[in-house]
Short mmCIF file of C-alpha atoms in Angstrom, two decimals:
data_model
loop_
_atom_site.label_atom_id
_atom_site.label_comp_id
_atom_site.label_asym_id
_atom_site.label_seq_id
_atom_site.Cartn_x
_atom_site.Cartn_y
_atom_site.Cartn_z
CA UNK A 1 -11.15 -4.56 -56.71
CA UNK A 2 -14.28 -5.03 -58.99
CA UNK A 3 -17.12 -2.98 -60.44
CA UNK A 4 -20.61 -4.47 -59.94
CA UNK A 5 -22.74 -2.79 -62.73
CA UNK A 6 -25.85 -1.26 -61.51
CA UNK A 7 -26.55 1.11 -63.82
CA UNK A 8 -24.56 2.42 -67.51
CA UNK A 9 -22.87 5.12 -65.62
CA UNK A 10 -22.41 4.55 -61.34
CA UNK A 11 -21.59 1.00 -60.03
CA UNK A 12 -21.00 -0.59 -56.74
CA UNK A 13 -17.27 -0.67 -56.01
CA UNK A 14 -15.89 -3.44 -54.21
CA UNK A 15 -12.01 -4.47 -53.34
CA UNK A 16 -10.11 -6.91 -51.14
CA UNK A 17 -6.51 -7.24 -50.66
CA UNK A 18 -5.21 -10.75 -50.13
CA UNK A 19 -3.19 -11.57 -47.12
CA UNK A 20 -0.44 -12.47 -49.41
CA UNK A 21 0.03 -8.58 -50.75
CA UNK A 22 0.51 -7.62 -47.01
CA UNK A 23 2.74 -10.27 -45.82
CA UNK A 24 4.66 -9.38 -48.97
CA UNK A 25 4.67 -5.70 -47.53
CA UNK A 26 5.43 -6.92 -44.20
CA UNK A 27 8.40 -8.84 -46.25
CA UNK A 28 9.39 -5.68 -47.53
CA UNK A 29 9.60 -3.13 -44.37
CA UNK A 30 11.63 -5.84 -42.73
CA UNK A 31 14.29 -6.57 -45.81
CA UNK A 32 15.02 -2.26 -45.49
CA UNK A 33 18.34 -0.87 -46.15
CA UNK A 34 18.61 2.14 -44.03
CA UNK A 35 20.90 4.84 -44.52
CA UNK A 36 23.16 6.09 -41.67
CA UNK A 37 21.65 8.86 -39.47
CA UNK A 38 21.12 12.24 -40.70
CA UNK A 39 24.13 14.91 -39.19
CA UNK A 40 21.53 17.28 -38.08
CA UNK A 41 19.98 17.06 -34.93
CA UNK A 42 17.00 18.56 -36.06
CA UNK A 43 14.40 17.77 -39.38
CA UNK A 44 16.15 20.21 -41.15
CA UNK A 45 17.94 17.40 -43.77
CA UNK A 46 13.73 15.73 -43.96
CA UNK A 47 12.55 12.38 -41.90
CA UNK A 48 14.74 11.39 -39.66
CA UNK A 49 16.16 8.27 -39.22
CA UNK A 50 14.88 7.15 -35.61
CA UNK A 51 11.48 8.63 -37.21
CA UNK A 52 11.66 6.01 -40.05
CA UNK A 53 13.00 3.21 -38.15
CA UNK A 54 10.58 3.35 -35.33
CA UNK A 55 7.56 4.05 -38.09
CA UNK A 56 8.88 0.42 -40.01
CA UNK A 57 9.13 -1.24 -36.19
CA UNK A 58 5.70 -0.68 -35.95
CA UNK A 59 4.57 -0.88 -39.40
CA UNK A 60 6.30 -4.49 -39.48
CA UNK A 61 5.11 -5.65 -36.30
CA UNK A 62 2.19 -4.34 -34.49
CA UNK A 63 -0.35 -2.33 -37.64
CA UNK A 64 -3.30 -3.69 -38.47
CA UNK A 65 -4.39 -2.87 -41.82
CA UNK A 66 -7.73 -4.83 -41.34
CA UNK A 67 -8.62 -2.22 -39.05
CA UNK A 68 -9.01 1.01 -41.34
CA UNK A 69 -10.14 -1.68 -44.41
CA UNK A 70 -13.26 -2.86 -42.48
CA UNK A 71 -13.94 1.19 -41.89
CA UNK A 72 -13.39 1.45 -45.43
CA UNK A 73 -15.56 -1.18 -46.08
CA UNK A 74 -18.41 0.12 -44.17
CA UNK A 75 -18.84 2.57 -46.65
CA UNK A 76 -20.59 3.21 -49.36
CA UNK A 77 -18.43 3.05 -52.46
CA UNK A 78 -18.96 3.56 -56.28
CA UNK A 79 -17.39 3.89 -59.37
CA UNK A 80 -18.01 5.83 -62.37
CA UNK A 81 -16.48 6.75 -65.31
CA UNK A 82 -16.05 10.21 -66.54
CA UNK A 83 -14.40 11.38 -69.34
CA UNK A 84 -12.71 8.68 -70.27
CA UNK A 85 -10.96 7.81 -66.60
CA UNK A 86 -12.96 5.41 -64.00
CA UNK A 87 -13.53 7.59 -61.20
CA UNK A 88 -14.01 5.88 -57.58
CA UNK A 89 -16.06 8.25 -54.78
CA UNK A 90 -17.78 7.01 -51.75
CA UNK A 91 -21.32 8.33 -51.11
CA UNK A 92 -22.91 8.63 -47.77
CA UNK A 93 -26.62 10.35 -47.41
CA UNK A 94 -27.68 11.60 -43.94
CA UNK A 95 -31.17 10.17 -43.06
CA UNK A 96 -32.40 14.06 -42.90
CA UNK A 97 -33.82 14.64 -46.26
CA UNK A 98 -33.03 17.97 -45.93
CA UNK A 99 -28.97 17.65 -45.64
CA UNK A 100 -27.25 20.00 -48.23
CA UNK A 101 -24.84 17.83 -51.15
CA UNK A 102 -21.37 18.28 -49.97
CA UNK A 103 -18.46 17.28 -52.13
CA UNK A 104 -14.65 17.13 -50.16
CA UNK A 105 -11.72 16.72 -52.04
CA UNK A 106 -8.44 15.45 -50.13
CA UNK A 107 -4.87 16.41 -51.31
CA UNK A 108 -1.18 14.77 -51.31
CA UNK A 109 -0.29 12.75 -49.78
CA UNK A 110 -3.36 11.99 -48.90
CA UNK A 111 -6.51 9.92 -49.73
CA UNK A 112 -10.27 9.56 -48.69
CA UNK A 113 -8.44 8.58 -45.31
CA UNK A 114 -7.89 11.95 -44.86
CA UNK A 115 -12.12 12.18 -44.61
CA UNK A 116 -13.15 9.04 -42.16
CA UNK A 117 -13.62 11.01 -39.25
CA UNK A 118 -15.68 13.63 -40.49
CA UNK A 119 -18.03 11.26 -42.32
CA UNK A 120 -20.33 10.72 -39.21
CA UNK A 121 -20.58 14.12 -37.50
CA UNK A 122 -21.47 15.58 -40.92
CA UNK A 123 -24.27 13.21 -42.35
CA UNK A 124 -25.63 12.67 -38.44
CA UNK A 125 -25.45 15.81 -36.24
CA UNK A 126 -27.92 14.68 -34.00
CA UNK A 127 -25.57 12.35 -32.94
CA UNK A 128 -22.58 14.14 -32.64
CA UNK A 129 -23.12 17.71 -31.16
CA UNK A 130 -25.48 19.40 -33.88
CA UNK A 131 -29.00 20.16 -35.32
CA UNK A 132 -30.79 18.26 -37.82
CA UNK A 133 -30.58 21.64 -40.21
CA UNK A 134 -26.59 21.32 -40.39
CA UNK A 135 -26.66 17.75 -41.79
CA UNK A 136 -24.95 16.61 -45.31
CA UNK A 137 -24.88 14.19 -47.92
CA UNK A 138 -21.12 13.64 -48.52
CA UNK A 139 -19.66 12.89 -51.84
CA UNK A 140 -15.88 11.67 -51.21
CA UNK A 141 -14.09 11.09 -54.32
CA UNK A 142 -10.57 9.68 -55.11
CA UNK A 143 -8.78 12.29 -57.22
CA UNK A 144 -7.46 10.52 -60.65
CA UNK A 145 -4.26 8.48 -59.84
CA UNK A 146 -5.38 7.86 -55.98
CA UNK A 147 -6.61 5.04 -54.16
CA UNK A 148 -9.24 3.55 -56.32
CA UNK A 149 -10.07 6.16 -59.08
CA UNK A 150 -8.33 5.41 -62.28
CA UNK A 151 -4.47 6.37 -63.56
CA UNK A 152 -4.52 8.12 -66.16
CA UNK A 153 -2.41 6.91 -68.90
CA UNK A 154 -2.09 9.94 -70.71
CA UNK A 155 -1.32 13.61 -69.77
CA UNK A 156 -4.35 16.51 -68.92
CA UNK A 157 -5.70 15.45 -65.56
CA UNK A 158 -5.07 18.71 -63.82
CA UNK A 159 -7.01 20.99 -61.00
CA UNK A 160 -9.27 22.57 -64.29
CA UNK A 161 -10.37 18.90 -65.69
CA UNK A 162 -11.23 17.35 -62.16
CA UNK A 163 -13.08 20.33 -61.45
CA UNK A 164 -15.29 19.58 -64.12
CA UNK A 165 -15.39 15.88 -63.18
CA UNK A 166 -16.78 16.65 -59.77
CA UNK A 167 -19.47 18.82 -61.63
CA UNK A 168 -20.67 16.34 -63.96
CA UNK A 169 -20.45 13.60 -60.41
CA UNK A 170 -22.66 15.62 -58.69
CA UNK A 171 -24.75 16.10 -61.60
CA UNK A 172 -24.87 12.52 -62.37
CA UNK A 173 -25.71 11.88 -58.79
CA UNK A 174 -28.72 13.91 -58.87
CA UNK A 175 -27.80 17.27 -57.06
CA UNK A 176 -29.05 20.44 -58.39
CA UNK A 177 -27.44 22.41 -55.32
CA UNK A 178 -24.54 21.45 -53.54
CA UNK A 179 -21.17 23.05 -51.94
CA UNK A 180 -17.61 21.91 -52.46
CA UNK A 181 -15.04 21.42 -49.65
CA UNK A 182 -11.42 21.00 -49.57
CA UNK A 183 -7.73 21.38 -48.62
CA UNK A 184 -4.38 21.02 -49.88
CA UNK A 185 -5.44 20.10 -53.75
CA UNK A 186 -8.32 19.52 -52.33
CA UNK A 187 -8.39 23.32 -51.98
CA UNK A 188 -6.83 24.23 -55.50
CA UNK A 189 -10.07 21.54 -56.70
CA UNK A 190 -12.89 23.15 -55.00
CA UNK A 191 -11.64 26.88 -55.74
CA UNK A 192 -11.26 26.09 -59.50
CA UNK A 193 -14.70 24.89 -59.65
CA UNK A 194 -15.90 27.99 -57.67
CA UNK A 195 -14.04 29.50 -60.92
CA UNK A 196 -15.66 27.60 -63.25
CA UNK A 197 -19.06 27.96 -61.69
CA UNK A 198 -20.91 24.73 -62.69
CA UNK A 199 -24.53 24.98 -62.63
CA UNK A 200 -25.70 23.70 -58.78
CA UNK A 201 -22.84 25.09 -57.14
CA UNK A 202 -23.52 27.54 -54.38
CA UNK A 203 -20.44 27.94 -52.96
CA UNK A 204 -17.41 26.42 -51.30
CA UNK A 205 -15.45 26.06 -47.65
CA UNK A 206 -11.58 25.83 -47.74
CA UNK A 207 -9.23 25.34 -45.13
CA UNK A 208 -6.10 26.45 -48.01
CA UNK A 209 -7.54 29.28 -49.24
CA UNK A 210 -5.97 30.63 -52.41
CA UNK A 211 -5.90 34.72 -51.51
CA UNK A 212 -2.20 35.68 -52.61
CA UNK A 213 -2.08 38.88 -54.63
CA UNK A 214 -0.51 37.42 -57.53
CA UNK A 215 2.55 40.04 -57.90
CA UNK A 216 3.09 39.11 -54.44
CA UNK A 217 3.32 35.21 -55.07
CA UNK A 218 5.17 35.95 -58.59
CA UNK A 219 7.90 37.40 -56.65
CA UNK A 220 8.23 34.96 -54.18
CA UNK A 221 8.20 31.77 -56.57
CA UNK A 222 10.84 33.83 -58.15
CA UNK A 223 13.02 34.49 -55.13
CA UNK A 224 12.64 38.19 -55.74
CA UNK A 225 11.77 41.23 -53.20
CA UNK A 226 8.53 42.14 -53.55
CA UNK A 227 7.68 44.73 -56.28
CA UNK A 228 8.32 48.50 -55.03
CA UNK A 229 4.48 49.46 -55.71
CA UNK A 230 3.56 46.34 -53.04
CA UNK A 231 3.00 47.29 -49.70
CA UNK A 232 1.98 45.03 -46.63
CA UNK A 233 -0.29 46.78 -44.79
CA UNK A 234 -0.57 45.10 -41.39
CA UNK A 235 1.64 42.07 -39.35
CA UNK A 236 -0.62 39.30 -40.72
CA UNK A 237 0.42 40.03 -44.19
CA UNK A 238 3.86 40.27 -43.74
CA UNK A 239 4.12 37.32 -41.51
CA UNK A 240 2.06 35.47 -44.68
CA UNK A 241 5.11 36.85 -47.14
CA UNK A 242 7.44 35.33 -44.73
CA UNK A 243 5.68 32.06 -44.23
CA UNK A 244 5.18 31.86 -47.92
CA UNK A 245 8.76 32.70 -48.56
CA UNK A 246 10.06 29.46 -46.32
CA UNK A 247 7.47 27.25 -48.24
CA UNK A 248 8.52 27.90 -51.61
CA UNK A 249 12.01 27.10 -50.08
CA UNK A 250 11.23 23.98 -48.92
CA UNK A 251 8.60 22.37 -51.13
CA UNK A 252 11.22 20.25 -52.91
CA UNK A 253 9.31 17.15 -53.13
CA UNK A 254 6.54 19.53 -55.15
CA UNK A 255 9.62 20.42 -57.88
CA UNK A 256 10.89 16.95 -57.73
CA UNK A 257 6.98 15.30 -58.84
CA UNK A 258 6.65 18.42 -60.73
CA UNK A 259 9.00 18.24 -63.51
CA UNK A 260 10.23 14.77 -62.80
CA UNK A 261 7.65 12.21 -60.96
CA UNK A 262 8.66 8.69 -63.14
CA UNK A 263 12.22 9.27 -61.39
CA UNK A 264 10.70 8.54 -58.11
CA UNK A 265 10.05 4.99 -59.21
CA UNK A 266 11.55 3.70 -55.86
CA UNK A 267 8.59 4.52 -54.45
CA UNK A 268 6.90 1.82 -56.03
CA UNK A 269 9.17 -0.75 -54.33
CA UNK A 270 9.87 0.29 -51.50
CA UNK A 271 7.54 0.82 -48.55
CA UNK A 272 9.81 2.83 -45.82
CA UNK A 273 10.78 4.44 -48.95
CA UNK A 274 7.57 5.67 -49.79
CA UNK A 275 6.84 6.42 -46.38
CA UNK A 276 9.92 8.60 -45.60
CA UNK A 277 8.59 10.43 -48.61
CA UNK A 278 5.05 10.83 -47.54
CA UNK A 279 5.91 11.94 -44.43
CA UNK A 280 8.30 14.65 -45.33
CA UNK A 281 5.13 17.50 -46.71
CA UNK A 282 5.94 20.36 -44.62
CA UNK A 283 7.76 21.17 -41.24
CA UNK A 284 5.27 21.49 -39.06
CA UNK A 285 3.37 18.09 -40.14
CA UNK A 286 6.27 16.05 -40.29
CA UNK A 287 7.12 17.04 -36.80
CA UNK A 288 3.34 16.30 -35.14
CA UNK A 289 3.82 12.66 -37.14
CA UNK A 290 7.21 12.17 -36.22
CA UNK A 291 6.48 12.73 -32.35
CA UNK A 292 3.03 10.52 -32.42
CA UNK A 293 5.82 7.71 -33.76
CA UNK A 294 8.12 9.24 -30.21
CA UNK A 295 5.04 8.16 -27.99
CA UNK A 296 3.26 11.42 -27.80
CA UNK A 297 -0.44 11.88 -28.49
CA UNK A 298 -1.77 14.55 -30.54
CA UNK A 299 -3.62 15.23 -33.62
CA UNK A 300 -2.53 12.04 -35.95
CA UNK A 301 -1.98 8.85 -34.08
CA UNK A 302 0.52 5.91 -35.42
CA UNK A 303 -2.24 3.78 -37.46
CA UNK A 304 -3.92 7.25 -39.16
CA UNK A 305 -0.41 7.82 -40.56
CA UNK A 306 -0.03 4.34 -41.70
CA UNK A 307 -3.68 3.79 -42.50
CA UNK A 308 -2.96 6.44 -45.19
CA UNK A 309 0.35 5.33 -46.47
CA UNK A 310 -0.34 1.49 -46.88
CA UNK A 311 -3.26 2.18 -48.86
CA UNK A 312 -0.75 4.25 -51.28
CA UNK A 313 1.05 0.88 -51.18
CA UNK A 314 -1.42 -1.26 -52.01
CA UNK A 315 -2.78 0.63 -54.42
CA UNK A 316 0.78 1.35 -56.17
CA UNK A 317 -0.40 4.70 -56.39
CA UNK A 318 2.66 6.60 -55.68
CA UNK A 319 3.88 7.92 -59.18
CA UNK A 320 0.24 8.14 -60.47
CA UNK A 321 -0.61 10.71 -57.57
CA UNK A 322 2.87 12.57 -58.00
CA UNK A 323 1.68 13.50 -61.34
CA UNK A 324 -0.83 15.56 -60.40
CA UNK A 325 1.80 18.29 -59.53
CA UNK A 326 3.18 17.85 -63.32
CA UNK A 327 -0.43 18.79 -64.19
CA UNK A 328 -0.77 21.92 -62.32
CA UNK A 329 0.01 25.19 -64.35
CA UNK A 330 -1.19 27.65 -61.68
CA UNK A 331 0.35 28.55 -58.40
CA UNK A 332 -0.56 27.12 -55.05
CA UNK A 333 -1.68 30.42 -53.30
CA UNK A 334 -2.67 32.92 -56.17
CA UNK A 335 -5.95 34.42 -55.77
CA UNK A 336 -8.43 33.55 -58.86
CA UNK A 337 -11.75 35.59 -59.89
CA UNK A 338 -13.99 33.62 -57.43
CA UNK A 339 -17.13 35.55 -56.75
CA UNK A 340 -19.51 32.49 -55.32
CA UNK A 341 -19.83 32.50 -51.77
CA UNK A 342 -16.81 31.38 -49.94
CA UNK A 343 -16.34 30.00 -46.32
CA UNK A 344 -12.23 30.52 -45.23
CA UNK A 345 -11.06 28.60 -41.79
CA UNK A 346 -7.41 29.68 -41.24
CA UNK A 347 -5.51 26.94 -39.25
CA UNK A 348 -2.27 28.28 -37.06
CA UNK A 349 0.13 25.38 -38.39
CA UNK A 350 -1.06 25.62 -42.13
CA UNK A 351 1.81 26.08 -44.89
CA UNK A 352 0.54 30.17 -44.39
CA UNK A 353 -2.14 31.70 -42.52
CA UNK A 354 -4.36 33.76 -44.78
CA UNK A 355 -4.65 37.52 -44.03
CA UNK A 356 -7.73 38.64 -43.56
CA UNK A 357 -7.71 41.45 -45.87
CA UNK A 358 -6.31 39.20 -48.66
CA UNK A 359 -9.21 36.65 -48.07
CA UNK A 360 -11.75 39.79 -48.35
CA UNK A 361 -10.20 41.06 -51.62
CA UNK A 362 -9.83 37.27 -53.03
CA UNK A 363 -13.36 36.39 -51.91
CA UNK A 364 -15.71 39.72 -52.21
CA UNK A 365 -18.52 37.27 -51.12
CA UNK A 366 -17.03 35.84 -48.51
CA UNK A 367 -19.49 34.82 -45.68
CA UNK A 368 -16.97 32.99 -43.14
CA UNK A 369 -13.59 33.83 -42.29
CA UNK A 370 -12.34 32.17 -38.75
CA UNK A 371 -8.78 31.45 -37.21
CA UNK A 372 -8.25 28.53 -35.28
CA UNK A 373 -6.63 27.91 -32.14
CA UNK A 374 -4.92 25.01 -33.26
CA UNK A 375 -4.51 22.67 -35.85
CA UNK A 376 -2.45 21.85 -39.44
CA UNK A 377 -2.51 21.31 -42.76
CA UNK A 378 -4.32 18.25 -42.94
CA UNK A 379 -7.74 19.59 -41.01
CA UNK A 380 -9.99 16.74 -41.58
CA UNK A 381 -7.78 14.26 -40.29
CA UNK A 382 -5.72 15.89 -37.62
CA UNK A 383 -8.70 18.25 -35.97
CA UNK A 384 -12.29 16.73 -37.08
CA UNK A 385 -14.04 18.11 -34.63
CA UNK A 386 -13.11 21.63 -35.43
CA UNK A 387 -13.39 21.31 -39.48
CA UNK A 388 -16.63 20.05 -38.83
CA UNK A 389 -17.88 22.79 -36.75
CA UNK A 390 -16.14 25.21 -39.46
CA UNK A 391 -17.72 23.76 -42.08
CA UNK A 392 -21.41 23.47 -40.52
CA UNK A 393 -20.95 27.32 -39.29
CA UNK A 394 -19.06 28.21 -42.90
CA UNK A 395 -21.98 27.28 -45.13
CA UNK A 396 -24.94 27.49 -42.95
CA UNK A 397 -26.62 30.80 -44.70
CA UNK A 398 -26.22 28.65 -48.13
CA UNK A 399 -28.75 26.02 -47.37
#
């Protein structure tokens, strides 16, 4: 991976991984010491075993890693460094002029994988299903400690300090108006800049909208029964307080990066390792991968799983992303004092499906709020087609 300087602050990014580093990881995923099955017969003890086995088969034998590279390579891609850490983003412009700056921020365990599909639909809606006026030029950046940004080496690289990194890219890119997209962190990201309000920024889309009254969300982190002066007022509230209640009981990989991320060290040498461990983000996403590795097709297919995971490998940036959940002092869900316009699509099989009347009281100038009929935690990747349209209908009365 090399920088070719073309100007003091944004370069051409280049990178090429020698065969050698994947028939080394080939190597690897075949010399695996499994552990004996799980004695569940459901997910309940994480990523199963024929899961696993079946995903290192494959992995081993039949992925092509060329494949998603020479999409990769298609691309656009810079590097720049900002405050102090080299920051990698790729940059596409749509050929209309008129295309409103767009900056979309994956999460964990994710990448700018998580983005290739909705690269094309956005910056060319002629071409896929849309008008000229609901174009974008997408900024995709690499959060620090992913894929080809920079690791930081010492400790202050939370949500609050990329937020301002993505202000001063955009402003270093030229764009004196632009929106901000995201989920998972990609979410916490985008809403802490709406927070910070950086001059240029109009307003944001979200498909993790943070909306949780924070007594609410205090008392769940805590175990605790909701304070007696909290009331729920309708089923979608309560069925949020319940969903929220089983994610805080289940996020253990969160506590585990949280408070302890240089213990996970084996996932720097082992690939099934890291991949049982990438996998395992929340019920409902660990079952749509595990049955696309049973044969069924749906939402992620084999290769966008792996597509995502091997570039974690080869970019040994498994501890360096885990961080980023040492670095977080806020809670996932809490609502913050956001009063830029805000765009909210609610998909069924997210981690919790945000109540209406939470997202109006979050968001007092909120100017999209849609449920889905389908469709996870990991939008962009899993339903493109409908983020897309969400995100062209979300921030159309911006531009």
């Amino acid at each position: 991976m090399s920088g070719t300087s073309a100007s003091p602050e944004i370069r051409p990014l280049t990178f090429d991984f020698p065969e050698a580093e994947l028939e080394d990881l080939r190597r690897r995923i075949e010399a695996t010491r499994f552990p004996e099955k799980e004695t569940v017969a459901d997910q309940s003890q994480g990523t199963q075993l024929a899961t696993i086995k079946e995903l290192a088969r494959y992995w081993a034998t039949e992925y092509d890693w060329r494949k998603v590279e020479a999409k990769l390579k298609a691309l656009p891609h810079f590097i720049t460094e900002i405050d102090g850490l080299d920051i990698h983003f790729i940059h596409v412009r749509s050929r209309h002029e008129s295309a409103l700056p767009l900056i979309v921020t994956h999460g964990w365990p994710g990448s700018v994988v998580e983005q290739l599909k909705i690269i094309e639909p956005l910056t060319d809606p002629t071409a896929h299903g849309g008008d000229a006026s609901d174009a974008f030029h997408l900024v995709i950046p690499s959060m620090p400690g992913y894929g080809f940004s920079g690791k930081p080496t010492s400790t202050g690289w939370g949500p609050e300090r990329i937020a301002r990194a993505w202000a001063e890219l955009m402003k270093r890119l030229g764009y004196t108006k632009y929106a901000a997209q995201g989920g998972d962190w990609g979410a916490v990201v985008t809403d802490t800049m709406a927070l910070q309000q950086p001059e240029g920024l109009i307003g944001i889309h979200t498909n993790m909208p943070k909306v949780v009254p924070p007594a609410i969300e205090q008392a769940i982190v805590a175990g605790n029964p909701l304070p007696s002066d909290v009331t729920l007022d309708n089923d979608e509230e309560k069925a949020a307080v319940e969903q929220l209640g089983f994610v805080y009981r289940h996020v253990y990989y969160a506590y585990m990066m949280g408070s302890r991320p240089q213990s996970l060290t084996a996932l720097a040498d082992s690939p099934v390792g890291l991949a049982a461990f990438l996998l395992d983000h929340d019920r409902d996403s660990l079952a749509l991968i595990s049955r696309s590795f049973a044969g069924e097709k749906e939402g992620l297919t084999r290769d966008d799983v792996l597509d995502n995971i091997t570039l974690f490998w080869l970019t040994n940036t498994a501890i360096s992303a885990a961080r980023l959940y040492a670095e977080n002092t806020r809670p996932f869900f809490g609502a913050l004092d956001v009063t830029l316009p805000v765009a909210v699509s609610v998909f069924p099989d997210e981690l919790y499906q945000a109540p209406k009347s939470w997202t109006e009281e979050a968001y007092p100038n909120l100017i999209h709020y849609n449920r889905l009929p389908k469709g996870g935690h990991f939008a962009a990747w899993e339903q493109p087609e409908l983020l897309v349209e969400e995100v062209r209908t979300g921030l159309r009365s911006l531009r």
